[in-house]
mmCIF file of C-alpha atoms in Angstrom:
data_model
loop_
_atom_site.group_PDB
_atom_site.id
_atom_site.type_symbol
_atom_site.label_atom_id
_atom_site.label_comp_id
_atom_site.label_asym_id
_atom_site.label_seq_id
_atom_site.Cartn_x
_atom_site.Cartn_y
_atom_site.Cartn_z
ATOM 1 C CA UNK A 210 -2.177 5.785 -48.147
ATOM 2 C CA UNK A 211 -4.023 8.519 -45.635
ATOM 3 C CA UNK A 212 -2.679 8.079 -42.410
ATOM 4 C CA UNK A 213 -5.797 8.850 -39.956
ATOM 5 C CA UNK A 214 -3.436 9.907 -36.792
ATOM 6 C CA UNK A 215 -2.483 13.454 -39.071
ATOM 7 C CA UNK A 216 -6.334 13.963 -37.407
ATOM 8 C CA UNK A 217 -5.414 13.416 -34.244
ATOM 9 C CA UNK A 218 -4.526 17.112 -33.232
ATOM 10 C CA UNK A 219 -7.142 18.442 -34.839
ATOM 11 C CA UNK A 220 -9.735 15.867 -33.078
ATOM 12 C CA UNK A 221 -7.732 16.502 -29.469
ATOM 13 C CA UNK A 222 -8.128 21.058 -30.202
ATOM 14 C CA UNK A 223 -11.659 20.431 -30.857
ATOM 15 C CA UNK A 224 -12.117 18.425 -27.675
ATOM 16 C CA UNK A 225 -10.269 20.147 -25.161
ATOM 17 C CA UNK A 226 -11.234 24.302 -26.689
ATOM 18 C CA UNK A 227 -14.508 24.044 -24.951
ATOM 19 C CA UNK A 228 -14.635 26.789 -22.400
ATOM 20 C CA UNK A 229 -18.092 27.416 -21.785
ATOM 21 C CA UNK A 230 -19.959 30.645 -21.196
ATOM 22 C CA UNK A 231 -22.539 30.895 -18.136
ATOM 23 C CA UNK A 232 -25.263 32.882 -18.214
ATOM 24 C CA UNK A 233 -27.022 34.361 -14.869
ATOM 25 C CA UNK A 234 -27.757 31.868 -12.391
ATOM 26 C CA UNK A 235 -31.746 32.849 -11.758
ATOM 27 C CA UNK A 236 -33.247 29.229 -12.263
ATOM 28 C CA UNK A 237 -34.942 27.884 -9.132
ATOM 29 C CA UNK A 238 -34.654 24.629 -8.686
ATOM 30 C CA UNK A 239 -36.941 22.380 -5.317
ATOM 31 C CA UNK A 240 -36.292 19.161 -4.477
ATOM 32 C CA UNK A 241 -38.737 16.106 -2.886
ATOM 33 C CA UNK A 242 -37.192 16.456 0.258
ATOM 34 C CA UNK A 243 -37.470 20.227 0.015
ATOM 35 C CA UNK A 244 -34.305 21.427 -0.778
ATOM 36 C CA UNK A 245 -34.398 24.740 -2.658
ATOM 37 C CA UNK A 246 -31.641 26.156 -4.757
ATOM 38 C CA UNK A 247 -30.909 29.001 -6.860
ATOM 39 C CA UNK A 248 -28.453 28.080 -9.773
ATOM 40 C CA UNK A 249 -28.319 27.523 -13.421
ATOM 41 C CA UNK A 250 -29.622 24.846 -15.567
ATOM 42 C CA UNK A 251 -26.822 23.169 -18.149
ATOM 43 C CA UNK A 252 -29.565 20.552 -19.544
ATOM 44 C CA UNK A 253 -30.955 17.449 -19.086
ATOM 45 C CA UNK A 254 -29.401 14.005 -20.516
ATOM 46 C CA UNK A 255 -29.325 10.583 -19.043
ATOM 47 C CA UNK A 256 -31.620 11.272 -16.494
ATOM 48 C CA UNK A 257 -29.231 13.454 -14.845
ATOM 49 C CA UNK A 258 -29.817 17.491 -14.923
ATOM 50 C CA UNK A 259 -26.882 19.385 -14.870
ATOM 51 C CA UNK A 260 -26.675 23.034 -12.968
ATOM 52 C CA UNK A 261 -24.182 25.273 -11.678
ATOM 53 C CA UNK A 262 -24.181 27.277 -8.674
ATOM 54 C CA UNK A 263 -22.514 30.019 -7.832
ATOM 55 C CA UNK A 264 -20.996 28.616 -4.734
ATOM 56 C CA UNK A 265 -19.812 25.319 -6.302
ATOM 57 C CA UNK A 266 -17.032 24.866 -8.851
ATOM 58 C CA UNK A 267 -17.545 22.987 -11.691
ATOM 59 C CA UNK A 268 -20.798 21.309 -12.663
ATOM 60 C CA UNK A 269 -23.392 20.131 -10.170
ATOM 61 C CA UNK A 270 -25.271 16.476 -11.095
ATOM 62 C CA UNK A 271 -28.899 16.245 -9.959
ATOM 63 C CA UNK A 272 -30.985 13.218 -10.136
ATOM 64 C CA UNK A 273 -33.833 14.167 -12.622
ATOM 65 C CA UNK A 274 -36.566 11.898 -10.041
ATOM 66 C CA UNK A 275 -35.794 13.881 -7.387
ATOM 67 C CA UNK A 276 -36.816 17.209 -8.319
ATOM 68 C CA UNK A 277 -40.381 18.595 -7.211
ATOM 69 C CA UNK A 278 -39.880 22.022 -8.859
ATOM 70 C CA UNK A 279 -38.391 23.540 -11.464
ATOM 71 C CA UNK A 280 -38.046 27.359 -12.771
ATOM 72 C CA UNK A 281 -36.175 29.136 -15.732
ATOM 73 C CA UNK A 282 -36.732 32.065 -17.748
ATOM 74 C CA UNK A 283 -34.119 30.663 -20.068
ATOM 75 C CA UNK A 284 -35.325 29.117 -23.463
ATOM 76 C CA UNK A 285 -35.086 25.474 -23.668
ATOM 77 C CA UNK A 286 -35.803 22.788 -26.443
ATOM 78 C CA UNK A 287 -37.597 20.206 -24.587
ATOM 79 C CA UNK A 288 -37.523 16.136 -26.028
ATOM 80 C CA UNK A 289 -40.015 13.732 -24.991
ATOM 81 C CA UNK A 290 -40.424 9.986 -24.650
ATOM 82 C CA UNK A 291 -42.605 9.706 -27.499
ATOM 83 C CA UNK A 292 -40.338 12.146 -30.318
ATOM 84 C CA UNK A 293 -42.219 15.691 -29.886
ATOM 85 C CA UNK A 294 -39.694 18.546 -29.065
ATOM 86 C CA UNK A 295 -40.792 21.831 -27.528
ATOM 87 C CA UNK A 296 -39.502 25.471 -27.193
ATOM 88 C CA UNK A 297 -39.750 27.726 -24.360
ATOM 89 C CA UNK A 298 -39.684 28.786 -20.773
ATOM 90 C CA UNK A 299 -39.894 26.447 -17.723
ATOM 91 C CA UNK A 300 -42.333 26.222 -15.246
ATOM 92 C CA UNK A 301 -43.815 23.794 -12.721
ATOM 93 C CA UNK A 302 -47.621 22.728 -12.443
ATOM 94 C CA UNK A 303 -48.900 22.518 -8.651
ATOM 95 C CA UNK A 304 -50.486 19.300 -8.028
ATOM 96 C CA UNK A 305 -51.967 17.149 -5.560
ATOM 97 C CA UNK A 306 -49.969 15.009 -2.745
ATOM 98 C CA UNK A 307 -48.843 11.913 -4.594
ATOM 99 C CA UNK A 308 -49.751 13.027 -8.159
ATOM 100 C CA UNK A 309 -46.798 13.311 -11.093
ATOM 101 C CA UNK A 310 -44.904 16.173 -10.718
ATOM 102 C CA UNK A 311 -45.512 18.396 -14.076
ATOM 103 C CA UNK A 312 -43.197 20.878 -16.411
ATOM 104 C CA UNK A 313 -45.155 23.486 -18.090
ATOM 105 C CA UNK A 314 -43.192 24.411 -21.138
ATOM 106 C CA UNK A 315 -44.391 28.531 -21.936
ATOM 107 C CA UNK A 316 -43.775 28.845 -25.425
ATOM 108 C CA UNK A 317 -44.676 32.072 -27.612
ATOM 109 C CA UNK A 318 -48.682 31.616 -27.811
ATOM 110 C CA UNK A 319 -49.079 28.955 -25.981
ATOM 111 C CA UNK A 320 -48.394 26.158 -22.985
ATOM 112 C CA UNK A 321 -47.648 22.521 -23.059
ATOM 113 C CA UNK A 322 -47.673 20.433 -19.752
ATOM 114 C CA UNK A 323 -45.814 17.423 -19.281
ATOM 115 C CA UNK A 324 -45.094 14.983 -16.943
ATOM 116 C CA UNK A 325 -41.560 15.292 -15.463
ATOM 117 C CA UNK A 326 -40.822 11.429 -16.605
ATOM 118 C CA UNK A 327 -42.012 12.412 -19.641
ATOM 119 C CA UNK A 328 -39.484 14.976 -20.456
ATOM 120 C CA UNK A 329 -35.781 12.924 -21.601
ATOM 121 C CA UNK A 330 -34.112 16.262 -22.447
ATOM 122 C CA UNK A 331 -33.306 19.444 -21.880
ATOM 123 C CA UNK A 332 -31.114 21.829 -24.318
ATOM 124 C CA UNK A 333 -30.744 25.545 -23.903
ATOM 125 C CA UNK A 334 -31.254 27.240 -27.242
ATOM 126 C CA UNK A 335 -29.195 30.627 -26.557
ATOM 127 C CA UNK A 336 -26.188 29.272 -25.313
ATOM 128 C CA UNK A 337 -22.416 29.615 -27.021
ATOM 129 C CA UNK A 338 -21.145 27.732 -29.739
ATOM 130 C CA UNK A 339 -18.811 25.168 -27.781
ATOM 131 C CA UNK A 340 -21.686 24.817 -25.290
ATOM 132 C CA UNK A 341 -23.189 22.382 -27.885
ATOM 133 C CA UNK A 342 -20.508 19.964 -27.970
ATOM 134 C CA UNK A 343 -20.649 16.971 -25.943
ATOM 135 C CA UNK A 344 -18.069 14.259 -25.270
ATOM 136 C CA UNK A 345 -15.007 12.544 -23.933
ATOM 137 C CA UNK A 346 -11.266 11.911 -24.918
ATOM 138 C CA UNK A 347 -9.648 8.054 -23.504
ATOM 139 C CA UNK A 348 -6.121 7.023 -23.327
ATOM 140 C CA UNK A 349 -5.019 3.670 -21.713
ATOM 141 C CA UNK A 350 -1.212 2.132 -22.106
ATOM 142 C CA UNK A 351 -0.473 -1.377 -21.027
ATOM 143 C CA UNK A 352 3.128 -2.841 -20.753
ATOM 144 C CA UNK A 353 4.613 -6.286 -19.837
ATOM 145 C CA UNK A 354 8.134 -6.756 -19.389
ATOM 146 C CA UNK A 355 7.616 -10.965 -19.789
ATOM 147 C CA UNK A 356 7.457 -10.333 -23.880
ATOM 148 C CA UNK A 357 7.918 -6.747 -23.922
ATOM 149 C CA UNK A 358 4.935 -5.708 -24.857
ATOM 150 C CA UNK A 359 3.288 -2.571 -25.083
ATOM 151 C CA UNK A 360 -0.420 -1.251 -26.301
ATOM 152 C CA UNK A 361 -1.564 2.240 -26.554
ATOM 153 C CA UNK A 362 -5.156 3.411 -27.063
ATOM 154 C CA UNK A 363 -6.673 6.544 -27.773
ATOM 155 C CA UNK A 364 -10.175 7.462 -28.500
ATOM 156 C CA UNK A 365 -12.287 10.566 -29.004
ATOM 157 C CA UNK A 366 -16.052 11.395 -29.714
ATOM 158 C CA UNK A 367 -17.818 14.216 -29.612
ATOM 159 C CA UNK A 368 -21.667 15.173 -30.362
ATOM 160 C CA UNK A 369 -22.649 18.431 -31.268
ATOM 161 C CA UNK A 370 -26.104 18.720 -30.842
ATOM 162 C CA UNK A 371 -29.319 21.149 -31.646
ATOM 163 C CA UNK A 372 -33.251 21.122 -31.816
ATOM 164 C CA UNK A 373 -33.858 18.234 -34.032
ATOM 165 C CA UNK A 374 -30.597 16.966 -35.527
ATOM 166 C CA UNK A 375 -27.199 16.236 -33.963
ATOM 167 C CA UNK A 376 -23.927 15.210 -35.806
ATOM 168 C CA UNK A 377 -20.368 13.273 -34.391
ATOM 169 C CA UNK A 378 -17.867 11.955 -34.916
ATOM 170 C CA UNK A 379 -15.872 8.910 -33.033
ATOM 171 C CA UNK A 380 -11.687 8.216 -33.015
ATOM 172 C CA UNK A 381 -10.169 5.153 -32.117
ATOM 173 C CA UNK A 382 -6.716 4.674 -32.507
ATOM 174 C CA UNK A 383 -4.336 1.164 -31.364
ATOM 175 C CA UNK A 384 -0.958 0.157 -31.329
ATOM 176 C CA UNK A 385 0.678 -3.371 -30.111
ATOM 177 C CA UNK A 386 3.825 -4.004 -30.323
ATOM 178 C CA UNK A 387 5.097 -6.794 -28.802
ATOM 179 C CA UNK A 388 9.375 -8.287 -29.426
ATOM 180 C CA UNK A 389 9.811 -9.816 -32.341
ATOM 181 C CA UNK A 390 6.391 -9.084 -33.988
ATOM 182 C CA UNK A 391 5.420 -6.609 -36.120
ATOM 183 C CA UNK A 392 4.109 -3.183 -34.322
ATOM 184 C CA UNK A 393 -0.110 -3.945 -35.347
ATOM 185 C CA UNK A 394 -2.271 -0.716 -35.908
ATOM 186 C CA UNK A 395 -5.926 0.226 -36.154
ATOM 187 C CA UNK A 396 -7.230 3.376 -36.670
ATOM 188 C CA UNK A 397 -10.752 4.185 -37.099
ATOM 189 C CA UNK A 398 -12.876 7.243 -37.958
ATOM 190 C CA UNK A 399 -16.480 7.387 -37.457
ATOM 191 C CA UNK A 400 -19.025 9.864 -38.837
ATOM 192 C CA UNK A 401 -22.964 10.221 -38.061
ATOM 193 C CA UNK A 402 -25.654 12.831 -38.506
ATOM 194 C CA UNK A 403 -29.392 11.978 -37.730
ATOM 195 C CA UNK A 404 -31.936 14.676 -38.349
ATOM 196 C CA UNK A 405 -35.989 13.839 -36.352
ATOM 197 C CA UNK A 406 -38.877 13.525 -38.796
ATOM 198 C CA UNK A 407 -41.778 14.565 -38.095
ATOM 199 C CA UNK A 408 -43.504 11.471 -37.268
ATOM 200 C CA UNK A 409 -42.819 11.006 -33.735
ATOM 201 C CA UNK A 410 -39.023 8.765 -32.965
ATOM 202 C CA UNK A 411 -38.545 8.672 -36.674
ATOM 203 C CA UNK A 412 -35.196 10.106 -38.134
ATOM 204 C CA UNK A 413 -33.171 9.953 -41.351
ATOM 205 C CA UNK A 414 -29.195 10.176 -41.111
ATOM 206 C CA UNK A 415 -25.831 9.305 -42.781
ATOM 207 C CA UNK A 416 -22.842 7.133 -41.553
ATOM 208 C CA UNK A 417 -19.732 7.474 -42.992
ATOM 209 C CA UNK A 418 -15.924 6.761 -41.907
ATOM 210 C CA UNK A 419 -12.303 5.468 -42.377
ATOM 211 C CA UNK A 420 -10.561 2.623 -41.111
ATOM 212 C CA UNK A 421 -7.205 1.198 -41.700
ATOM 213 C CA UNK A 422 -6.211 -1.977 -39.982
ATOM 214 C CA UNK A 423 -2.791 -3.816 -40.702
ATOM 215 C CA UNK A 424 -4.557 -7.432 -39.122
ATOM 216 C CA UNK A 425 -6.880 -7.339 -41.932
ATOM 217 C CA UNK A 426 -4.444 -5.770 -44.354
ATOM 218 C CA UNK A 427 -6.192 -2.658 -45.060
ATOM 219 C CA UNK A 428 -4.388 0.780 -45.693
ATOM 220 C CA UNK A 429 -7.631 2.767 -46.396
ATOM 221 C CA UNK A 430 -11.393 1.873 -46.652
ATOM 222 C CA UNK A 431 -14.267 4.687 -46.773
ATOM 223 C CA UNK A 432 -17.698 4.331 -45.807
ATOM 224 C CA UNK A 433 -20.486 6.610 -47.101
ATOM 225 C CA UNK A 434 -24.196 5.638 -46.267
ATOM 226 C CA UNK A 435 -27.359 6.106 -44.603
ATOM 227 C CA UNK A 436 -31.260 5.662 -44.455
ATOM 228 C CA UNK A 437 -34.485 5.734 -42.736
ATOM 229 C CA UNK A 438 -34.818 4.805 -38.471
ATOM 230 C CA UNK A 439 -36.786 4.930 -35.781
ATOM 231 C CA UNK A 440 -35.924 5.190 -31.995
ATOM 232 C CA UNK A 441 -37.071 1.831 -30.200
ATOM 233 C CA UNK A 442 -36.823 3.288 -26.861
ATOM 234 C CA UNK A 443 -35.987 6.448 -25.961
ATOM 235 C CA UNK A 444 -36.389 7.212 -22.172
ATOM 236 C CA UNK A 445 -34.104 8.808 -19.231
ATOM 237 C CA UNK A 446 -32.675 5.292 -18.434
ATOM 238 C CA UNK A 447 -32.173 3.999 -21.862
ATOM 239 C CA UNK A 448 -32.778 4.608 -25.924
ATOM 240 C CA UNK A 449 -32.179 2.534 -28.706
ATOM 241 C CA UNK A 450 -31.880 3.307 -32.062
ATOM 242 C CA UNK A 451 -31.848 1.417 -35.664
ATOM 243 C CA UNK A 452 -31.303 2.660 -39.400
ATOM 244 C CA UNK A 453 -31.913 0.938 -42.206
ATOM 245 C CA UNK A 454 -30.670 1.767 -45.760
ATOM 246 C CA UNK A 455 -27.974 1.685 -48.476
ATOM 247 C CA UNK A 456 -23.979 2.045 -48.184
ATOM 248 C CA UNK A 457 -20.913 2.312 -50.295
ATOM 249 C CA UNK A 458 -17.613 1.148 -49.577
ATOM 250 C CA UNK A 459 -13.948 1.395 -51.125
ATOM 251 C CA UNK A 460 -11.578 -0.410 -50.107
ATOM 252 C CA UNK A 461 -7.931 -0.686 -50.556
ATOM 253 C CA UNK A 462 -5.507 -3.052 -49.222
ATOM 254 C CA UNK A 463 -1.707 -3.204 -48.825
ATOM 255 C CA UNK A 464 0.328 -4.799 -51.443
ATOM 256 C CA UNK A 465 0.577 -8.789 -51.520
ATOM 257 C CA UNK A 466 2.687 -11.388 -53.799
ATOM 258 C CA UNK A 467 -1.061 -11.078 -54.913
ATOM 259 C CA UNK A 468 -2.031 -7.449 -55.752
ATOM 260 C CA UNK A 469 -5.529 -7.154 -54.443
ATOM 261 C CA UNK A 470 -6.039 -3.351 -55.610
ATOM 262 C CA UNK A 471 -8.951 -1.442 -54.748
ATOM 263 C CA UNK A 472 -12.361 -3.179 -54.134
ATOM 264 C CA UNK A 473 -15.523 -0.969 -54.544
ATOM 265 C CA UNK A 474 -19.003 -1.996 -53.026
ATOM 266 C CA UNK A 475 -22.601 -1.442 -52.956
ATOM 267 C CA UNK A 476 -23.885 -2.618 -49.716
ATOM 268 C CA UNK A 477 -27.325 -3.117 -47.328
ATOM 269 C CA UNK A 478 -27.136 -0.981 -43.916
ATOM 270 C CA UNK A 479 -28.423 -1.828 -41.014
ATOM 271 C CA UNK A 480 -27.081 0.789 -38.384
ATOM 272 C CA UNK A 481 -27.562 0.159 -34.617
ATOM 273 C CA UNK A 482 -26.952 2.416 -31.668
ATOM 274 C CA UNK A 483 -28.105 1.903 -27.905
ATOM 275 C CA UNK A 484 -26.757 3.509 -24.557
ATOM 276 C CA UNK A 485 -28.182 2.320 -20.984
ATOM 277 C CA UNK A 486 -27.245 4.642 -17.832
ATOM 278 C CA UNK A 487 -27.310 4.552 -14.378
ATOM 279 C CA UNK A 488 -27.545 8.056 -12.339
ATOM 280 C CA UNK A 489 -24.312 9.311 -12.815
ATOM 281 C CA UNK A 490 -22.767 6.851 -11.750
ATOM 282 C CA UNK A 491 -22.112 3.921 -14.901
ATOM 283 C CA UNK A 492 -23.463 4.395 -18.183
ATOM 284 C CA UNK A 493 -22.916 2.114 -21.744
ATOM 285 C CA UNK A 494 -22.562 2.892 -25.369
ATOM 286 C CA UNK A 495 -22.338 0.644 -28.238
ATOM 287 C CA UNK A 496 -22.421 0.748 -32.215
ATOM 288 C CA UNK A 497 -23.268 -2.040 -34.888
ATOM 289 C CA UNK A 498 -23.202 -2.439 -38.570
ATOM 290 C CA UNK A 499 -24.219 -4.847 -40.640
ATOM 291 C CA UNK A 500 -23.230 -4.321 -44.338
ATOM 292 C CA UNK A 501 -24.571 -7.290 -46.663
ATOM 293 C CA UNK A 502 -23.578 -6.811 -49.943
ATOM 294 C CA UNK A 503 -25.706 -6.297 -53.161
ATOM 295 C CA UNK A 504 -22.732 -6.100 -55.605
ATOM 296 C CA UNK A 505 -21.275 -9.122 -54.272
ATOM 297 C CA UNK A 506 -23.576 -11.334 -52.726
ATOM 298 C CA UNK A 507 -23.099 -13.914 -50.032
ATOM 299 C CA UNK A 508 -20.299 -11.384 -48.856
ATOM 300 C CA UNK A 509 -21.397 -9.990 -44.927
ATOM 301 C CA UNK A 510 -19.410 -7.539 -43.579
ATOM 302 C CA UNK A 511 -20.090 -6.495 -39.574
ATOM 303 C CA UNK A 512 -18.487 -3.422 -37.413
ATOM 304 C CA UNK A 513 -18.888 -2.572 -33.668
ATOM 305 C CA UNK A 514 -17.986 -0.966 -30.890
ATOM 306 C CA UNK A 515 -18.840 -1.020 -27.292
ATOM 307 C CA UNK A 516 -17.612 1.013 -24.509
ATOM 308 C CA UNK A 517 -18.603 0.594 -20.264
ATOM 309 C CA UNK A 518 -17.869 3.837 -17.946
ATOM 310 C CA UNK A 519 -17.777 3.879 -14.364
ATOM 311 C CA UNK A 520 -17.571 7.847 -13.264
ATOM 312 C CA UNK A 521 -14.331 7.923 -10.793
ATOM 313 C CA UNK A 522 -14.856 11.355 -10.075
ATOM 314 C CA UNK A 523 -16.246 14.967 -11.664
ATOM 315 C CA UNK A 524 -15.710 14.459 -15.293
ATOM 316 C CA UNK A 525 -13.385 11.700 -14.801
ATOM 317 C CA UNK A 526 -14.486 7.833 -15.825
ATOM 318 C CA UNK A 527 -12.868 4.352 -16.019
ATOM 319 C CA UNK A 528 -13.920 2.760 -18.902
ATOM 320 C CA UNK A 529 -13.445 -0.852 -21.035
ATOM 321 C CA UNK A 530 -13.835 -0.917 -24.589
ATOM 322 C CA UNK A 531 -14.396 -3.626 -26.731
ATOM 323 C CA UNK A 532 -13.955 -3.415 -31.150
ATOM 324 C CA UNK A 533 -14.459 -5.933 -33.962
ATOM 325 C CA UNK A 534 -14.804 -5.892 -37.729
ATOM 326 C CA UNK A 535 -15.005 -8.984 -39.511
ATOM 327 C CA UNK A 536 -15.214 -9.635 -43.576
ATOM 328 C CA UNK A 537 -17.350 -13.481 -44.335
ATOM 329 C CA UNK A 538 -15.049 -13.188 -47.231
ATOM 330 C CA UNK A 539 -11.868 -11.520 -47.582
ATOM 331 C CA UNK A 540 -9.388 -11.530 -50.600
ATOM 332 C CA UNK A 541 -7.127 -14.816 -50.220
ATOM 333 C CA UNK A 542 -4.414 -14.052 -48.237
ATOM 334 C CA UNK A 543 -6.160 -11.671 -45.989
ATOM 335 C CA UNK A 544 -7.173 -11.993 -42.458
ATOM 336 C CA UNK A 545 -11.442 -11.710 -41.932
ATOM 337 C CA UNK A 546 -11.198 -10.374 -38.399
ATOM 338 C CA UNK A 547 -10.035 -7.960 -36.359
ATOM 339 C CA UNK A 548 -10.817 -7.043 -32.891
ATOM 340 C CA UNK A 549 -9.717 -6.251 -29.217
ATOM 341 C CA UNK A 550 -9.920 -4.741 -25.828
ATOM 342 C CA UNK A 551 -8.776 -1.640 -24.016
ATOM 343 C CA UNK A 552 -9.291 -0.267 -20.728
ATOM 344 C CA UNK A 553 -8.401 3.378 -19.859
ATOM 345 C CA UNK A 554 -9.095 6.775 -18.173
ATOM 346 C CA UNK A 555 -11.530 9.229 -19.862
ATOM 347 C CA UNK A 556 -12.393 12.867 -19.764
ATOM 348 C CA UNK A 557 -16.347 13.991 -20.649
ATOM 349 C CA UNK A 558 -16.937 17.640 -21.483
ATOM 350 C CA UNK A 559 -20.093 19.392 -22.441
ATOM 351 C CA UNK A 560 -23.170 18.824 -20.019
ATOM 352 C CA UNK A 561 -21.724 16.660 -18.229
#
């Protein structure tokens, strides 16, 4: 049996070794109300464009509506509402009183304007290799002393992102143990790599991961899939994204009075992913999965995971986590659900 927390330091280095490089802080940034400041521009995610000035410490968050003017001689990939991505310098368009404020993007030969509501993304294309990562590490503990209980919970996910594809992963680990019952743990490992097509909000991309779970008996089941999807909405406030194609599972579950063995799986994917923010303030994720399979038909099985953060502080969030998997039909003997809550403390790193 592979015991996923052996990846737990290697997940926590890989989180926490991101000391990032800055560059020269030349980029001039104006605001509505006039505000004018000299600093330099992290990126632009969520609606929220990070920048760091040499008079603050640690990363400055700017509301992305607010800004009349913006200036960089530094290279960035730009994303748009509609799919296209750009290269190239920064620059702002003078308009008239009233009218959209506009980004010129300056690329080799030559210009592309936008409208700033337009533009979802920002990503600077020279910086370091850890300055690519994005993420967050959670732990939460809960005790009672009525039934002395206790339940840890860990989680990690990181995105490392470029011009047109990014790639993850997500780490989930829980433990109950309560007096008298058996200690109950879940550890999961999710994988994901999307890469844009050129038709504009269309992508291609795998899922993959590992999960054991002792409620539903499992000691090890692997997940390898992926397919075609398209981004539903994609804007500074919210996107939404669903993948269709095929899957293939092994599974293999802890000895019984009735030896199950190994059970192997073709499977349907449908792969859903959506996130909703609020200016820096709140922002949600949450995964689905629905695996239907063809090898065994009738048989449904359906993953997810949601997570809420409310931003305490710098990089520090609250947050509330919900998980379920659940099997239409499991071996006899076997549980068809699993699922629970968490609340904790997390750490973002990256742009944010």
């Amino acid at each position: 049996m592979m015991k996923l927390h052996r990846l737990i330091p290697g997940l926590m280095l890989l989180c926490l070794t991101t000391q990032l490089f800055a560059r020269d802080k030349t980029d001039v940034l104006v605001m509505k109300n006039g505000d004018r400041i000299t600093c330099e521009v992290k990126g632009l995610d969520a609606g929220v464009l990070y920048i760091s000035i040499d008079y603050v410490d640690g990363t400055t968050s700017v509301d992305w509506s607010k800004v009349a003017k913006l200036e960089s001689k530094q290279l960035f990939v730009v994303k748009t509402e509609d799919g296209s991505v750009y290269t190239g310098e920064l620059n702002t368009v003078e308009t008239a009183a009233n009218r959209p404020v506009q980004i010129k993007v300056l690329q080799a030969e030559q210009e592309q304007v936008l409208n700033r509501s337009q533009v979802i993304r920002l990503v600077a294309t020279s910086d370091k290799f850890w300055e690519r990562f994005n993420g967050d590490v959670s732990f939460g503990v809960i005790y009672s002393k009525a039934n002395e209980s206790t339940q840890f919970t860990l989680g990690s996910s990181t995105v490392y992102v470029r011009e047109r594809w990014n790639a993850g992963y997500s780490f989930d680990s829980n433990l109950s143990s309560n007096s008298g019952v058996n200690t109950a743990t879940r550890n999961s490992l999710a994988l994901t790599a999307f890469h844009l097509l050129p038709p504009k909000n269309w992508l291609y991309g795998g899922v993959g991961g590992f999960l054991q779970s002792s409620e539903q008996g499992i000691s090890l089941q692997t997940l390898v899939g992926g397919g075609v999807g398209r981004y539903l909405l994609n804007t500074n406030r919210a996107n939404v994204m669903v993948l269709g194609g095929g899957a293939w599972q092994n599974t293999q579950y802890e000895p019984t009075k009735v030896p199950v063995g190994t059970e192997r799986e073709a499977d349907a994917l449908i792969y859903a992913k959506a996130s909703f923010f609020r200016f820096s303030k709140t922002h949600f994720d949450g995964t689905a999965m629905v695996l239907p399979a063809l090898s065994d038909p009738g048989r449904v099985r359906f993953n997810t995971g949601l997570t809420y953060y409310v931003k305490i502080f710098g990089n520090l969030d609250w947050n509330v986590s919900f998980y379920g998997n659940w099997d239409s039909r499991p071996p006899p003997g076997f549980n068809g659900s699993d699922y629970g809550s968490s609340s904790g403390l997390s750490w973002s790193f990256g742009l944010k």
